[in-house]
Amino acid sequence: MSALPIASKLIWVWAGVCGLIVVASCVLVLLLWRRIAEDKKRKFIIDHKSRWKKYIYAAIYSPISLNEDSLPELEDLDRQIILDLALDIMRGMEGQDNRRVVEMLSLWGMQAFIYKTARTTSKGRRIRALTLLGYFSDDVSIAVLLEALQDRDVYVRLAGLRALAVRKSVQYLQQILQSLTLNGTVNIPLLADTLRRFGEPVVVPLLNIIRDKGLNADVRAACIKALGSIKPLEAVNDLIALLAEENAEIVFQSLDSIGRIGDARAIYGVLALTKRPQPEIRAKASQVLGLLQQSEAIPSLSDSLTDENWSVRFQAAQALYKIGAKGVAILRAHAGNQDRAGIMAAQMLAEMEG
């Protein structure tokens, strides 16, 4: 074999290696250029954000009335920065300060950009735009929020719901309920958390819903739970009436709300549930009796110390201790015995008194 073909092959190999080195170098240069460009853009955004943040705070607390001429012009990149800043700032403020920010956004003509962002951008940006619309009061933004209630993404729907709650838009309660039951199921904690954000304005509509036995039981349960968070005294009579229903979730949430509101009028309705077949209901009833702290509950709680379910016995013992001296005396009387009641009473006294 001659040396010439071998040399030729080596030349081609080296040429290939050199070509790969050139390509790799070009890719590296491209990546470095891209990184430099991204860093430059990030620094630009940070600098702009800092400048706009100072300006917005200065405008909020300025004694001078705002108008279009007093505001600097926005560049395209500034609009997303302003949207994010406004939302972050308004979440930590309330009342007149928030209205001042909304006025500023309106003078800048930001509404169209916010509406577009809420409808067509990435999920994260849509959620932030919808959340921001909760601070506005115009009809167009209401329409955008109602559109969001029909979105396929549950988190987008939730952002629209919470924005409507911030605006106390109780008139759209039916759409809200339909939105959270689109897939045929109801997330009780999620729906309750949304409803309680409406505050006092939603109490009467919620009372009408929980009275209607023809409605979805989970929807009613969520409304009951929301009432427990709002704590209106006018709901107590309805909650007492619900204690007689057969649906365990309705009864459980009614007990929980009664405990949160803490009205002693419910004492006898709650006492009746200490004999309910479901142990979770008996345990919850004992817990609520401890929250109500009425001496009328002592005989029933003493009986519950012998319940076959540990949670029921524990809640009964804790409730007796919370009632005070009379309840503690019952625990001490049981503590000398070696039965279920005595063991639980002794454990509770040891836990509470050391």
PDB file of N, CA and C in Angstrom, residues 96-141:
ATOM      1  N   GLN A  96     -58.423  53.708  48.309  1.00  0.00           N
ATOM      2  CA  GLN A  96     -58.086  54.834  47.451  1.00  0.00           C
ATOM      3  C   GLN A  96     -56.782  54.612  46.679  1.00  0.00           C
ATOM      4  N   ASP A  97     -55.817  53.966  47.301  1.00  0.00           N
ATOM      5  CA  ASP A  97     -54.542  53.717  46.620  1.00  0.00           C
ATOM      6  C   ASP A  97     -54.731  52.837  45.390  1.00  0.00           C
ATOM      7  N   ASN A  98     -55.552  51.791  45.523  1.00  0.00           N
ATOM      8  CA  ASN A  98     -55.822  50.926  44.381  1.00  0.00           C
ATOM      9  C   ASN A  98     -56.568  51.671  43.277  1.00  0.00           C
ATOM     10  N   ARG A  99     -57.512  52.509  43.676  1.00  0.00           N
ATOM     11  CA  ARG A  99     -58.262  53.293  42.669  1.00  0.00           C
ATOM     12  C   ARG A  99     -57.323  54.234  41.921  1.00  0.00           C
ATOM     13  N   ARG A 100     -56.310  54.728  42.620  1.00  0.00           N
ATOM     14  CA  ARG A 100     -55.327  55.608  41.993  1.00  0.00           C
ATOM     15  C   ARG A 100     -54.534  54.851  40.917  1.00  0.00           C
ATOM     16  N   VAL A 101     -54.170  53.605  41.203  1.00  0.00           N
ATOM     17  CA  VAL A 101     -53.441  52.804  40.229  1.00  0.00           C
ATOM     18  C   VAL A 101     -54.323  52.498  39.026  1.00  0.00           C
ATOM     19  N   VAL A 102     -55.588  52.150  39.267  1.00  0.00           N
ATOM     20  CA  VAL A 102     -56.518  51.881  38.166  1.00  0.00           C
ATOM     21  C   VAL A 102     -56.689  53.131  37.300  1.00  0.00           C
ATOM     22  N   GLU A 103     -56.785  54.292  37.944  1.00  0.00           N
ATOM     23  CA  GLU A 103     -56.893  55.555  37.193  1.00  0.00           C
ATOM     24  C   GLU A 103     -55.668  55.751  36.306  1.00  0.00           C
ATOM     25  N   MET A 104     -54.499  55.444  36.845  1.00  0.00           N
ATOM     26  CA  MET A 104     -53.263  55.598  36.089  1.00  0.00           C
ATOM     27  C   MET A 104     -53.253  54.660  34.872  1.00  0.00           C
ATOM     28  N   LEU A 105     -53.647  53.405  35.091  1.00  0.00           N
ATOM     29  CA  LEU A 105     -53.693  52.443  33.994  1.00  0.00           C
ATOM     30  C   LEU A 105     -54.677  52.875  32.914  1.00  0.00           C
ATOM     31  N   SER A 106     -55.805  53.447  33.337  1.00  0.00           N
ATOM     32  CA  SER A 106     -56.814  53.905  32.375  1.00  0.00           C
ATOM     33  C   SER A 106     -56.301  55.082  31.559  1.00  0.00           C
ATOM     34  N   LEU A 107     -55.620  56.020  32.208  1.00  0.00           N
ATOM     35  CA  LEU A 107     -55.064  57.168  31.487  1.00  0.00           C
ATOM     36  C   LEU A 107     -53.998  56.739  30.484  1.00  0.00           C
ATOM     37  N   TRP A 108     -53.303  55.667  30.775  1.00  0.00           N
ATOM     38  CA  TRP A 108     -52.309  55.133  29.850  1.00  0.00           C
ATOM     39  C   TRP A 108     -52.963  54.345  28.710  1.00  0.00           C
ATOM     40  N   GLY A 109     -54.263  54.098  28.845  1.00  0.00           N
ATOM     41  CA  GLY A 109     -54.947  53.286  27.838  1.00  0.00           C
ATOM     42  C   GLY A 109     -54.537  51.822  27.895  1.00  0.00           C
ATOM     43  N   MET A 110     -54.301  51.323  29.096  1.00  0.00           N
ATOM     44  CA  MET A 110     -53.812  49.956  29.269  1.00  0.00           C
ATOM     45  C   MET A 110     -54.907  48.910  29.130  1.00  0.00           C
ATOM     46  N   GLN A 111     -56.194  49.329  29.141  1.00  0.00           N
ATOM     47  CA  GLN A 111     -57.277  48.345  29.166  1.00  0.00           C
ATOM     48  C   GLN A 111     -57.205  47.375  28.005  1.00  0.00           C
ATOM     49  N   ALA A 112     -57.023  47.895  26.786  1.00  0.00           N
ATOM     50  CA  ALA A 112     -56.996  47.021  25.609  1.00  0.00           C
ATOM     51  C   ALA A 112     -55.886  45.977  25.712  1.00  0.00           C
ATOM     52  N   PHE A 113     -54.728  46.400  26.212  1.00  0.00           N
ATOM     53  CA  PHE A 113     -53.606  45.460  26.370  1.00  0.00           C
ATOM     54  C   PHE A 113     -53.938  44.402  27.418  1.00  0.00           C
ATOM     55  N   ILE A 114     -54.573  44.817  28.520  1.00  0.00           N
ATOM     56  CA  ILE A 114     -54.931  43.871  29.579  1.00  0.00           C
ATOM     57  C   ILE A 114     -55.971  42.875  29.074  1.00  0.00           C
ATOM     58  N   TYR A 115     -56.986  43.367  28.338  1.00  0.00           N
ATOM     59  CA  TYR A 115     -58.011  42.471  27.789  1.00  0.00           C
ATOM     60  C   TYR A 115     -57.378  41.440  26.861  1.00  0.00           C
ATOM     61  N   LYS A 116     -56.493  41.908  25.980  1.00  0.00           N
ATOM     62  CA  LYS A 116     -55.838  41.007  25.030  1.00  0.00           C
ATOM     63  C   LYS A 116     -54.992  39.971  25.764  1.00  0.00           C
ATOM     64  N   THR A 117     -54.264  40.415  26.782  1.00  0.00           N
ATOM     65  CA  THR A 117     -53.432  39.499  27.567  1.00  0.00           C
ATOM     66  C   THR A 117     -54.286  38.452  28.269  1.00  0.00           C
ATOM     67  N   ALA A 118     -55.437  38.879  28.776  1.00  0.00           N
ATOM     68  CA  ALA A 118     -56.331  37.965  29.496  1.00  0.00           C
ATOM     69  C   ALA A 118     -56.951  36.919  28.578  1.00  0.00           C
ATOM     70  N   ARG A 119     -56.984  37.215  27.279  1.00  0.00           N
ATOM     71  CA  ARG A 119     -57.663  36.316  26.342  1.00  0.00           C
ATOM     72  C   ARG A 119     -56.732  35.428  25.528  1.00  0.00           C
ATOM     73  N   THR A 120     -55.546  35.903  25.208  1.00  0.00           N
ATOM     74  CA  THR A 120     -54.787  35.245  24.141  1.00  0.00           C
ATOM     75  C   THR A 120     -53.363  34.843  24.471  1.00  0.00           C
ATOM     76  N   THR A 121     -52.810  35.204  25.598  1.00  0.00           N
ATOM     77  CA  THR A 121     -51.398  34.914  25.866  1.00  0.00           C
ATOM     78  C   THR A 121     -51.238  33.604  26.635  1.00  0.00           C
ATOM     79  N   SER A 122     -50.064  33.387  27.203  1.00  0.00           N
ATOM     80  CA  SER A 122     -49.807  32.170  27.969  1.00  0.00           C
ATOM     81  C   SER A 122     -50.679  32.129  29.223  1.00  0.00           C
ATOM     82  N   LYS A 123     -50.833  30.918  29.772  1.00  0.00           N
ATOM     83  CA  LYS A 123     -51.725  30.750  30.928  1.00  0.00           C
ATOM     84  C   LYS A 123     -51.316  31.647  32.094  1.00  0.00           C
ATOM     85  N   GLY A 124     -50.024  31.709  32.398  1.00  0.00           N
ATOM     86  CA  GLY A 124     -49.569  32.527  33.523  1.00  0.00           C
ATOM     87  C   GLY A 124     -49.897  33.993  33.349  1.00  0.00           C
ATOM     88  N   ARG A 125     -49.665  34.514  32.141  1.00  0.00           N
ATOM     89  CA  ARG A 125     -49.971  35.922  31.882  1.00  0.00           C
ATOM     90  C   ARG A 125     -51.478  36.166  31.881  1.00  0.00           C
ATOM     91  N   ARG A 126     -52.242  35.213  31.362  1.00  0.00           N
ATOM     92  CA  ARG A 126     -53.701  35.358  31.374  1.00  0.00           C
ATOM     93  C   ARG A 126     -54.222  35.461  32.803  1.00  0.00           C
ATOM     94  N   ILE A 127     -53.697  34.614  33.669  1.00  0.00           N
ATOM     95  CA  ILE A 127     -54.133  34.605  35.063  1.00  0.00           C
ATOM     96  C   ILE A 127     -53.811  35.938  35.734  1.00  0.00           C
ATOM     97  N   ARG A 128     -52.626  36.486  35.471  1.00  0.00           N
ATOM     98  CA  ARG A 128     -52.252  37.775  36.069  1.00  0.00           C
ATOM     99  C   ARG A 128     -53.134  38.900  35.535  1.00  0.00           C
ATOM    100  N   ALA A 129     -53.435  38.873  34.244  1.00  0.00           N
ATOM    101  CA  ALA A 129     -54.286  39.911  33.666  1.00  0.00           C
ATOM    102  C   ALA A 129     -55.709  39.820  34.223  1.00  0.00           C
ATOM    103  N   LEU A 130     -56.242  38.612  34.335  1.00  0.00           N
ATOM    104  CA  LEU A 130     -57.587  38.427  34.897  1.00  0.00           C
ATOM    105  C   LEU A 130     -57.633  38.880  36.348  1.00  0.00           C
ATOM    106  N   THR A 131     -56.590  38.562  37.098  1.00  0.00           N
ATOM    107  CA  THR A 131     -56.529  38.992  38.504  1.00  0.00           C
ATOM    108  C   THR A 131     -56.543  40.509  38.596  1.00  0.00           C
ATOM    109  N   LEU A 132     -55.810  41.165  37.722  1.00  0.00           N
ATOM    110  CA  LEU A 132     -55.760  42.630  37.717  1.00  0.00           C
ATOM    111  C   LEU A 132     -57.127  43.220  37.402  1.00  0.00           C
ATOM    112  N   LEU A 133     -57.895  42.582  36.527  1.00  0.00           N
ATOM    113  CA  LEU A 133     -59.219  43.101  36.163  1.00  0.00           C
ATOM    114  C   LEU A 133     -60.186  43.083  37.348  1.00  0.00           C
ATOM    115  N   GLY A 134     -59.857  42.334  38.382  1.00  0.00           N
ATOM    116  CA  GLY A 134     -60.693  42.347  39.579  1.00  0.00           C
ATOM    117  C   GLY A 134     -60.721  43.697  40.264  1.00  0.00           C
ATOM    118  N   TYR A 135     -59.767  44.568  39.956  1.00  0.00           N
ATOM    119  CA  TYR A 135     -59.693  45.888  40.576  1.00  0.00           C
ATOM    120  C   TYR A 135     -60.372  46.963  39.724  1.00  0.00           C
ATOM    121  N   PHE A 136     -60.798  46.592  38.507  1.00  0.00           N
ATOM    122  CA  PHE A 136     -61.470  47.554  37.640  1.00  0.00           C
ATOM    123  C   PHE A 136     -62.973  47.547  37.914  1.00  0.00           C
ATOM    124  N   SER A 137     -63.696  48.479  37.302  1.00  0.00           N
ATOM    125  CA  SER A 137     -65.140  48.561  37.537  1.00  0.00           C
ATOM    126  C   SER A 137     -65.940  48.741  36.248  1.00  0.00           C
ATOM    127  N   ASP A 138     -65.286  48.647  35.088  1.00  0.00           N
ATOM    128  CA  ASP A 138     -65.992  48.872  33.824  1.00  0.00           C
ATOM    129  C   ASP A 138     -66.686  47.601  33.348  1.00  0.00           C
ATOM    130  N   ASP A 139     -67.657  47.750  32.433  1.00  0.00           N
ATOM    131  CA  ASP A 139     -68.441  46.627  31.936  1.00  0.00           C
ATOM    132  C   ASP A 139     -67.639  45.710  31.010  1.00  0.00           C
ATOM    133  N   VAL A 140     -66.711  46.288  30.247  1.00  0.00           N
ATOM    134  CA  VAL A 140     -65.933  45.463  29.318  1.00  0.00           C
ATOM    135  C   VAL A 140     -65.094  44.436  30.079  1.00  0.00           C
ATOM    136  N   SER A 141     -64.481  44.875  31.167  1.00  0.00           N
ATOM    137  CA  SER A 141     -63.664  43.936  31.937  1.00  0.00           C
ATOM    138  C   SER A 141     -64.525  42.843  32.569  1.00  0.00           C
TER     139      SER A 141
END
